[in-house]
Structures are given as structure tokens and as C-alpha cells.
XYZ file of C-alpha atoms in Angstrom:
389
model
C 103.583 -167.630 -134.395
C 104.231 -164.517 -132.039
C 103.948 -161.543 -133.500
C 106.513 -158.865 -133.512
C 106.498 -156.266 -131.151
C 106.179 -152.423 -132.670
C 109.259 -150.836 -131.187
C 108.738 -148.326 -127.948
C 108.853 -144.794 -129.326
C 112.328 -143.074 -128.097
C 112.120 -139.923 -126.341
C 113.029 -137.109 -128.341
C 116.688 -136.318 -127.823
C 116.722 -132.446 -125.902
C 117.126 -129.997 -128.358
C 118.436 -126.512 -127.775
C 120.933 -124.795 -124.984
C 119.605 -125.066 -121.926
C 120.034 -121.548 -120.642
C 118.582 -119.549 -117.876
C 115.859 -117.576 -118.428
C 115.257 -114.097 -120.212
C 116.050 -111.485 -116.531
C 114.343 -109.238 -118.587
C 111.009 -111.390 -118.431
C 110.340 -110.793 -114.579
C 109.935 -107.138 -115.136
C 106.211 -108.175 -116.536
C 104.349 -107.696 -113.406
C 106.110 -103.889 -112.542
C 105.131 -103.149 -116.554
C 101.612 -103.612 -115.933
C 101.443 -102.371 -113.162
C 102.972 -98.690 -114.299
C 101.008 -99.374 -117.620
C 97.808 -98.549 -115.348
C 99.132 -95.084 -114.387
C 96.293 -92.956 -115.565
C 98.859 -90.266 -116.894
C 100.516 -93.296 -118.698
C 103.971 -95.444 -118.137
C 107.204 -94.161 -118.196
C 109.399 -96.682 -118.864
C 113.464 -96.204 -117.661
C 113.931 -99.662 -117.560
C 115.839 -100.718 -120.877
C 118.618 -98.602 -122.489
C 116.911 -98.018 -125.974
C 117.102 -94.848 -127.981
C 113.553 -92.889 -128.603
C 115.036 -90.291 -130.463
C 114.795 -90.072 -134.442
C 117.949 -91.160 -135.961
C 119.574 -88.344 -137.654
C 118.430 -87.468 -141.305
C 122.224 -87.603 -142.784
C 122.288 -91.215 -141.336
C 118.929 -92.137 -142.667
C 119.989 -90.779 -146.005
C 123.078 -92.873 -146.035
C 121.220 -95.446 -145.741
C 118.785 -95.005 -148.561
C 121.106 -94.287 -150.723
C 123.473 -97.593 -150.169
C 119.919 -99.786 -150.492
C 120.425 -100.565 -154.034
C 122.889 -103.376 -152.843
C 122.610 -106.931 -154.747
C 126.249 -107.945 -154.391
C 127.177 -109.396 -150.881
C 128.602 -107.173 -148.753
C 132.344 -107.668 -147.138
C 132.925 -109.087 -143.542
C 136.072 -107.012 -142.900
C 133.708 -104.223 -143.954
C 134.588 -101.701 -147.012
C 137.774 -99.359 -147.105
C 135.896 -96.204 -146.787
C 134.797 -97.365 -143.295
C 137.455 -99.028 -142.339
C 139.157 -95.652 -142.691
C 135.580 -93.721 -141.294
C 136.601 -95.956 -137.831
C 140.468 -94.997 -137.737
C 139.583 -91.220 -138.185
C 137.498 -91.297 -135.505
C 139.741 -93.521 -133.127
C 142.188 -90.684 -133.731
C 140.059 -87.797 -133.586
C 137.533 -88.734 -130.647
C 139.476 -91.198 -128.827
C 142.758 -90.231 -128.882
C 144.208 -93.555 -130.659
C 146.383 -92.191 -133.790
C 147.991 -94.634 -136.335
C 145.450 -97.365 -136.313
C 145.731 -100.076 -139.304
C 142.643 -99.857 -141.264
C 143.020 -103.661 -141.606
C 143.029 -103.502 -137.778
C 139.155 -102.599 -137.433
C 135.975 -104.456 -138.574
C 132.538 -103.919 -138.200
C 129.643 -106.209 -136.298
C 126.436 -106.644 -136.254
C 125.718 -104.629 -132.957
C 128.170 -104.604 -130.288
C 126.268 -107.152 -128.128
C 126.997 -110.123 -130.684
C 130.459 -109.871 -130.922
C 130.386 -109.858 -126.847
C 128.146 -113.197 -127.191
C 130.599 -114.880 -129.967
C 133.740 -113.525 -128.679
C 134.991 -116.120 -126.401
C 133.790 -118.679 -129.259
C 135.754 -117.183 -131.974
C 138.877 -116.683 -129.826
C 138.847 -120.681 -129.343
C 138.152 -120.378 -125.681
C 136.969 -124.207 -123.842
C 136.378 -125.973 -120.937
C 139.522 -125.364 -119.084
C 139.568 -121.272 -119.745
C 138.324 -118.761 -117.278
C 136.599 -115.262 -118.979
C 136.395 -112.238 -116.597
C 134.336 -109.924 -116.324
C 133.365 -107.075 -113.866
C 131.269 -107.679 -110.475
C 128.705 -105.172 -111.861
C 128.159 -106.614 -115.543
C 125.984 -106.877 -118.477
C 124.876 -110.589 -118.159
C 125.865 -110.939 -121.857
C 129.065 -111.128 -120.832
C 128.709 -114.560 -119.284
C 126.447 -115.840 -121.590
C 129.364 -115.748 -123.972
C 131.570 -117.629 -121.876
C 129.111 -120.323 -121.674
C 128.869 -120.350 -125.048
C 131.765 -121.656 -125.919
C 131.983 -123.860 -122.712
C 134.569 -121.546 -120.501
C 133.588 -120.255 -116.911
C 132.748 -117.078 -116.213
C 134.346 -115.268 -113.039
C 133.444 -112.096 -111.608
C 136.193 -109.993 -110.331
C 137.449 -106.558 -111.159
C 141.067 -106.870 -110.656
C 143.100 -110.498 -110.986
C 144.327 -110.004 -108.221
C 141.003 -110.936 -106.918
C 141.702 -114.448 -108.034
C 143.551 -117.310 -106.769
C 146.809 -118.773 -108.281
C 145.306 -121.717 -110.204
C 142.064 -119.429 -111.594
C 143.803 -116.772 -112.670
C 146.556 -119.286 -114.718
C 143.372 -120.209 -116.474
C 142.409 -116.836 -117.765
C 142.236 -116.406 -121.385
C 139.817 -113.432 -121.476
C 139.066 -110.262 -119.816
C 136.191 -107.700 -120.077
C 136.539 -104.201 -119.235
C 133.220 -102.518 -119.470
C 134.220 -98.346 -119.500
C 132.014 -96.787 -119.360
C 130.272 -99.202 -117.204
C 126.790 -100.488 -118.108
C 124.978 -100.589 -115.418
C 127.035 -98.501 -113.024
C 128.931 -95.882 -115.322
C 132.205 -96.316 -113.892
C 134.730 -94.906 -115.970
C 138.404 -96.623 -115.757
C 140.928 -93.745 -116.017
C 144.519 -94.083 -118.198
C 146.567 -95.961 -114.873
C 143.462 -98.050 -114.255
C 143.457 -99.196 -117.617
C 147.156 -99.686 -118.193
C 147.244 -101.937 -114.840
C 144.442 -104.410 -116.031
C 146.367 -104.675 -119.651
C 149.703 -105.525 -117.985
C 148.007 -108.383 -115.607
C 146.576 -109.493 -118.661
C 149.140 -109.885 -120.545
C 150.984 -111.808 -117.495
C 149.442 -114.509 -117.948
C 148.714 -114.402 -121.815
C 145.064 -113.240 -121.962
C 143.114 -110.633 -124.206
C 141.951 -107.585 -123.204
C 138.556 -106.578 -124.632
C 137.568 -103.665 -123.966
C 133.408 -102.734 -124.505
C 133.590 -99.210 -124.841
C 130.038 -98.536 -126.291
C 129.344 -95.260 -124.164
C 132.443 -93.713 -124.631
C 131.219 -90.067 -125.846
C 128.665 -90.013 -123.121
C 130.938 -88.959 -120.324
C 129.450 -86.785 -117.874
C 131.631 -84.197 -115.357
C 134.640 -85.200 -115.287
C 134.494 -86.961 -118.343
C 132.635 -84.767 -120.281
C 134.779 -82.531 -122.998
C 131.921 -80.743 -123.814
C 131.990 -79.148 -120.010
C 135.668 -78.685 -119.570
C 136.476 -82.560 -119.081
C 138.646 -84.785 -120.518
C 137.402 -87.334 -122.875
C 136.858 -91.190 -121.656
C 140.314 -93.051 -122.355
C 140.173 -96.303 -124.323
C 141.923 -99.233 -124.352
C 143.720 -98.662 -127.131
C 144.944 -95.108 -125.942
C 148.602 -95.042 -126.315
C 149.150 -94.440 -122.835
C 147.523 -97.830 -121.719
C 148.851 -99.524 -124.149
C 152.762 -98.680 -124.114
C 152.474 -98.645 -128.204
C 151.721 -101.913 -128.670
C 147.874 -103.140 -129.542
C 149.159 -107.188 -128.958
C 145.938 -108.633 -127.498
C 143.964 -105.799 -127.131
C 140.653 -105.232 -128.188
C 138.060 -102.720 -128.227
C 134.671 -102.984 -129.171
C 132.250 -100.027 -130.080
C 128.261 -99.263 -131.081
C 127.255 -96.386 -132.579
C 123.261 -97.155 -131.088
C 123.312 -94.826 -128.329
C 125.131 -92.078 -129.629
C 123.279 -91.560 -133.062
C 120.382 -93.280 -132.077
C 121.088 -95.936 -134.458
C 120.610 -99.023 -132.257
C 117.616 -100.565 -135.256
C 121.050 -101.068 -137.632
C 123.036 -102.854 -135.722
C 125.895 -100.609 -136.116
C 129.034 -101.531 -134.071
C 132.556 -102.276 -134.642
C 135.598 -104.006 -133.379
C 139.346 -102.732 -133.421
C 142.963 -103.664 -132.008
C 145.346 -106.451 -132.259
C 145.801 -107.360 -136.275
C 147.059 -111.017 -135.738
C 143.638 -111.330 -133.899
C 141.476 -109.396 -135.819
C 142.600 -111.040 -138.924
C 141.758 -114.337 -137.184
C 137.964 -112.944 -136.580
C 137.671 -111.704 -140.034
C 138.486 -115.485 -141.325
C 135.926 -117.077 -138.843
C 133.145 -114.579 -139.061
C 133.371 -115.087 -142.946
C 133.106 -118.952 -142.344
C 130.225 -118.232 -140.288
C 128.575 -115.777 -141.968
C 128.551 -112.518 -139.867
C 128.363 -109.815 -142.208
C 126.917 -106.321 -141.971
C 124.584 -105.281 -144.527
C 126.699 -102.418 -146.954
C 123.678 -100.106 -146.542
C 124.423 -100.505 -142.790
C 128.055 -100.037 -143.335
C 127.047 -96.888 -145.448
C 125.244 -95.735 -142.857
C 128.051 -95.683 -140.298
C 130.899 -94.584 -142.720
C 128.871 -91.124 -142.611
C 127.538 -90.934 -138.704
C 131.239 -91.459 -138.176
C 132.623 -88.617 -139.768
C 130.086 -86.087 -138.103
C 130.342 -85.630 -134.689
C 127.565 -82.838 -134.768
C 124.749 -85.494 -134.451
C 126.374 -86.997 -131.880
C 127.015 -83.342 -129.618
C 123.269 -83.006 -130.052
C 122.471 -86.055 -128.594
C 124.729 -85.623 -125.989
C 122.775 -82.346 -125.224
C 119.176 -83.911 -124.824
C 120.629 -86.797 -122.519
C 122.895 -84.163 -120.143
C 119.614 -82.272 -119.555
C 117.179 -84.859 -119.016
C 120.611 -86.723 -116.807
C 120.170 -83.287 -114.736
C 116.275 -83.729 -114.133
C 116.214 -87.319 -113.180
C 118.844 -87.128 -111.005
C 118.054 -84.234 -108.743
C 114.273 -85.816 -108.644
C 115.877 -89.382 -107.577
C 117.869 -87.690 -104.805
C 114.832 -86.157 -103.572
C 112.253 -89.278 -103.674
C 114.886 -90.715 -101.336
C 117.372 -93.056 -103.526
C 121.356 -92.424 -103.229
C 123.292 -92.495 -107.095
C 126.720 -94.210 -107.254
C 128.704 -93.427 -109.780
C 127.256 -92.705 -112.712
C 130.037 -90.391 -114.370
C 129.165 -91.436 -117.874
C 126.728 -93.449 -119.827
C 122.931 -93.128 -120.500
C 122.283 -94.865 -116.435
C 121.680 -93.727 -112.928
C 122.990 -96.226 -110.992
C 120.788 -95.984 -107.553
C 120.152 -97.242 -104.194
C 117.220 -96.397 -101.459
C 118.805 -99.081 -98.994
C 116.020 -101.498 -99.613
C 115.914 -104.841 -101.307
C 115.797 -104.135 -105.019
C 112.286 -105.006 -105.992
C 110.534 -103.232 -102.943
C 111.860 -100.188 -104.782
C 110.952 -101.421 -108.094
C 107.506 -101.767 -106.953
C 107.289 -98.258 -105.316
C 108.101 -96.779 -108.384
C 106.062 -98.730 -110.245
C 103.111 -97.350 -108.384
C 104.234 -94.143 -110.165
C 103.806 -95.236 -113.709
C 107.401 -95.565 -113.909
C 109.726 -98.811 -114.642
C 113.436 -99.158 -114.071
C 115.566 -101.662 -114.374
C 116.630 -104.376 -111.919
C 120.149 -104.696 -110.297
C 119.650 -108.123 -109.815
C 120.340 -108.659 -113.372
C 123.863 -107.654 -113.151
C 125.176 -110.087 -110.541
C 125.547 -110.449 -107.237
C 126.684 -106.886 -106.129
C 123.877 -105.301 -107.822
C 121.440 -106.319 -105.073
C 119.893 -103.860 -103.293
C 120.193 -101.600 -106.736
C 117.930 -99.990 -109.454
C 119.153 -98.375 -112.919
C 117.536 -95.645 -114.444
C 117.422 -94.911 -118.001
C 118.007 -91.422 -119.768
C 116.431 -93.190 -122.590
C 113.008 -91.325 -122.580
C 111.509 -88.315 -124.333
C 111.482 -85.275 -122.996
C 107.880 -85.447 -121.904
C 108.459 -88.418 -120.223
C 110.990 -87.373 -118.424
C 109.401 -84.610 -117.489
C 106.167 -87.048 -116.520
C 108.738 -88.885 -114.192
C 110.144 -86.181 -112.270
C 106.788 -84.251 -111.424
C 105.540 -87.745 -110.238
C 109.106 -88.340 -108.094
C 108.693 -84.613 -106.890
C 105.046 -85.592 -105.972
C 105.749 -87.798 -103.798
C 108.938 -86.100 -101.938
């Protein structure tokens, strides 16, 4: 009698999103390389605060952390009401809903989920700028749309841009700091809503204008997309979406928020409950006060204009051109040279910036400096820069 035959083991079925990898990851080689500087690495590379978060926000905190209830999803009333104060007093958007505004858990999650939770598929186009944070694509496949780089529709043709459902703005720009003035604005929002698509608007360096765009100096403060002059007094499928990481150095809480069209944020408030996505109250706390003080936020202003002023002049004179740049914590730079040849020259200094190969195609050729380093640092980079020039 024949025996039976043990089955063949089947080959594990793939698990996980197949995704590309980490850009981030390909900076190793430049890190250690700077890392053997013997006056130490300077690293410009990634946008994080090194600043101490101000006391008043780190009290706020403490003082919410006896918390064992759960904590809201649409976030409390006091904050709710924190976010429309300052919508009115620092961004010039008066008579928001307080139902109209939620907070997130850090602006770049509600980027990721966004397409996702606004039912986006397979036959929907999101776009997004030429010069873009990659998270912005990364959301649209996601939930399975297509991702298109332009920065007008009418960079699209006929049957692409009936498929648009979504569009970024990014103003202030990350990496370039382009700021979109009030017509600039108002013409994206009315191609939009041509063909029936929402507007979100990530607006996360908004107070960090610079110039032109600096109120601080005699500027005028960086419209949103909720300003009543893009809008024409009506919010209908308009989003914008804030942090406050950069400018209260709070980027460890995952402070951010969301605000704009009710029917939609009421829609988001239903599905992030489903799904969980809920900041912690002594997070929520936390905000609530940073919100109403802009004093923390002037004097971080203050330490990034000077050390803006340092880095740049010393960029100019090691030989690299800046573009743009009018607000946000970047210089966006060129020396005319393919990307990583300048990475690696500057690397050779002990200092690291970031890639603009990560941003898409139109960043070739590009570098982006942080202002995100301490004083010394800074310092530390431009002596080496002026070395050198």
C-alpha cells in the first residue's frame, strides 16, 4: 500500500506594502563621512527642532498627564476654540466653526491618510507640487490613486485632470519655500473646484515667513487657504492642515491640526474615530496653551532669522546659488552640479544636507539646508563654508 505523500509546504503569501525604500536611508554614507570631521558633524540635513520646547508648553503638558479617560477625536472645546482664535488672529481667517477644526497626530499623518479617508481609488488622480514632500505621494498610493506632479491643472491633459479628486498646495513650500500669494491661491481653489476636487492646503510653516513675508520686518503675513480672499466666503472643499513642531519646537508631541470644510471634516472625525486616531488630551493640553501665546513662537522666529542670515551669506560665498526660500526653516540651493557631488563636498566639511533628489524630479541638481541647528553649529558650519571660500 503506497503511502501518502506529506503535502509540499506553500510559500508564504507576501506580507506587507511593497513600497520603495526609506530616501532618507542613502544619506548613510555622507553621515559618516561628516561624523569624522574632527571638529564634529553638523547635520542640516533633516528639518527637526534642537531647541528646548518652551516651559509654558512643557507645563501644559504635565499638568494634563493625570488623564485615564480616553481622550476625544474631534479634540476638546477649549482647543477647538485655542485653533479658531488663532486662525483669526495669526492667519487672518475670522468666523471659523469650532466644529470645523480637529486635531492630528502630527501633520505628516493626516497627509499619509488623507486621500484614504476622503475615499479616494484606483481611478482618482492626487496632485501635488513638482517640488514635494514625498509623503505626499505615498498617500496617494495608499489608498490606490495616482499621484501627478504638476503645479497648476492646467499642466494636465483633459482626461487626467477629469480624474482629479485631490490637490496639495504646500505654502510655504517644503523643500523650496515658495510662498503662494492671495491670487495664486484663489486660482488653484477655483480649478479645483471645476472639476469637483479638494483643496488641501499643508500650511505647516506658515509663521516662518521671511522678507516679504515676514510681519515681524514690515511684511505681510503668509495667506492661507482659508483666507477669505481665496476663498470668496465659502470653505466648501477646502482644507488646511497645520503643525505646531517647528514653531514651538514641539515636533516630539505630535501636535498638528486640520481645519475647513464642515461636511468634510465631520466625515474625518467619524472615520478617524472608527480607526482610532486620537491625540493624547495631555497633547491636546499642550497645544490649547502654545496656541494662545504667540511670544514663544516670535522667539523662535528670532533664533531661526539669525542663524537664516549666517547660512545663507556663507552658502553664497562657498559657491551655491539659493532659490526661493522666502519662508520656512530651508535654503533651497544649487552649485550647478549633480546633487550628490555637492553633497559629498560638503560632507568633507563635517556638514550634511539634505538631498533634492528626494523631492522629485525637478529637485535634481539641488541641496536643502536646514536652519534646524544650534547656534554653535551653525556657527561651526559657516566658519568651515567661509574656510573654504
Amino acid at each position: 500500500m503506497a503511502q501518502a505523500q506529506t503535502p509540499a509546504p506553500q510559500r508564504p503569501v507576501r506580507q506587507g506594502l511593497q513600497l520603495p525604500d526609506y530616501p532618507w536611508d542613502s544619506m548613510a554614507p555622507y553621515l559618516a563621512t561628516a561624523a569624522r570631521h574632527p571638529d564634529g558633524i553638523v547635520n542640516l540635513s533633516i528639518g527637526t527642532p534642537v531647541d528646548p520646547t518652551p516651559v509654558l508648553i512643557q507645563d501644559a503638558l504635565k499638568a494634563a498627564s493625570d488623564a485615564p479617560g480616553y481622550p476625544t477625536t474631534h479634540g476638546t472645546p477649549a482647543l477647538r476654540q485655542a485653533i479658531v482664535d488663532w486662525f483669526a488672529r495669526r492667519r487672518n481667517v475670522p468666523g471659523l466653526d469650532p466644529n470645523d477644526v480637529m486635531p492630528t497626530v502630527g501633520s505628516k499623518e493626516l497627509v499619509a491618510w488623507l486621500p484614504l479617508l476622503l475615499g479616494l481609488g484606483k481611478d482618482d488622480v492626487v496632485v501635488r507640487p513638482t517640488v514635494a514632500y514625498p509623503t505626499y505621494d505615498m498617500g496617494a498610493v495608499f489608498a490606490g490613486a495616482t499621484a501627478v506632479a504638476a503645479d497648476s491643472l492646467d499642466e494636465l491633459d483633459a482626461e487626467t485632470r477629469a480624474r482629479v479628486r485631490l490637490v496639495w498646495v504646500n505654502s510655504p513650500g517644503n523643500p523650496t519655500g515658495i510662498v503662494r500669494a492671495v491670487d495664486s491661491l484663489r486660482g488653484i481653489v477655483a480649478q479645483a473646484r471645476e472639476v469637483g476636487a479638494v483643496v488641501a492646503s499643508d500650511e505647516c510653516y506658515g509663521e516662518l515667513g521671511w522678507g516679504p513675508w515676514d510681519p515681524e520686518n514690515g511684511g505681510e503675513p503668509v495667506p492661507s487657504i482659508l483666507d477669505p480672499r481665496v476663498t470668496g466666503g465659502s470653505n466648501d472643499g477646502l482644507l488646511a492642515v497645520y503643525s505646531l513642531s517647528k514653531q514651538s519646537n514641539v515636533a516630539g508631541y505630535r501636535a498638528a491640526f486640520v481645519a475647513g470644510d464642515g461636511a468634510i471634516m465631520a466625515n474625518l472625525v467619524n472615520s478617524r474615530k472608527h480607526a482610532g486616531m486620537i491625540v493624547p488630551f495631555p497633547v491636546q493640553e499642550a497645544m490649547r496653551v502654545a496656541l494662545a501665546d504667540d511670544s514663544n513662537v516670535s522667539a523662535q522666529k528670532a533664533l531661526y532669522r539669525a542663524r537664516r542670515e549666517q547660512l545663507a551669506g556663507a552658502l553664497e560665498a562657498f559657491g551655491l546659488t539659493i532659490h526661493h526660500s522666502e519662508a520656512g526653516l530651508y535654503l533651497w540651493c544649487t552649485a550647478g552640479e549633480d546633487t550628490w557631488t555637492t553633497i559629498g563636498r560638503l560632507a568633507d566639511l563635517g556638514i550634511v544636507v539634505g538631498s533634492g533628489t528626494f523631492y522629485g524630479e525637478a529637485g535634481h541638481g539641488f541641496i536643502r539646508v536646514a536652519l534646524t541647528g544650534t547656534d554653535e553649529r551653525i556657527a561651526a558650519a559657516v566658519a568651515r563654508l567661509g574656510a573654504t571660500s
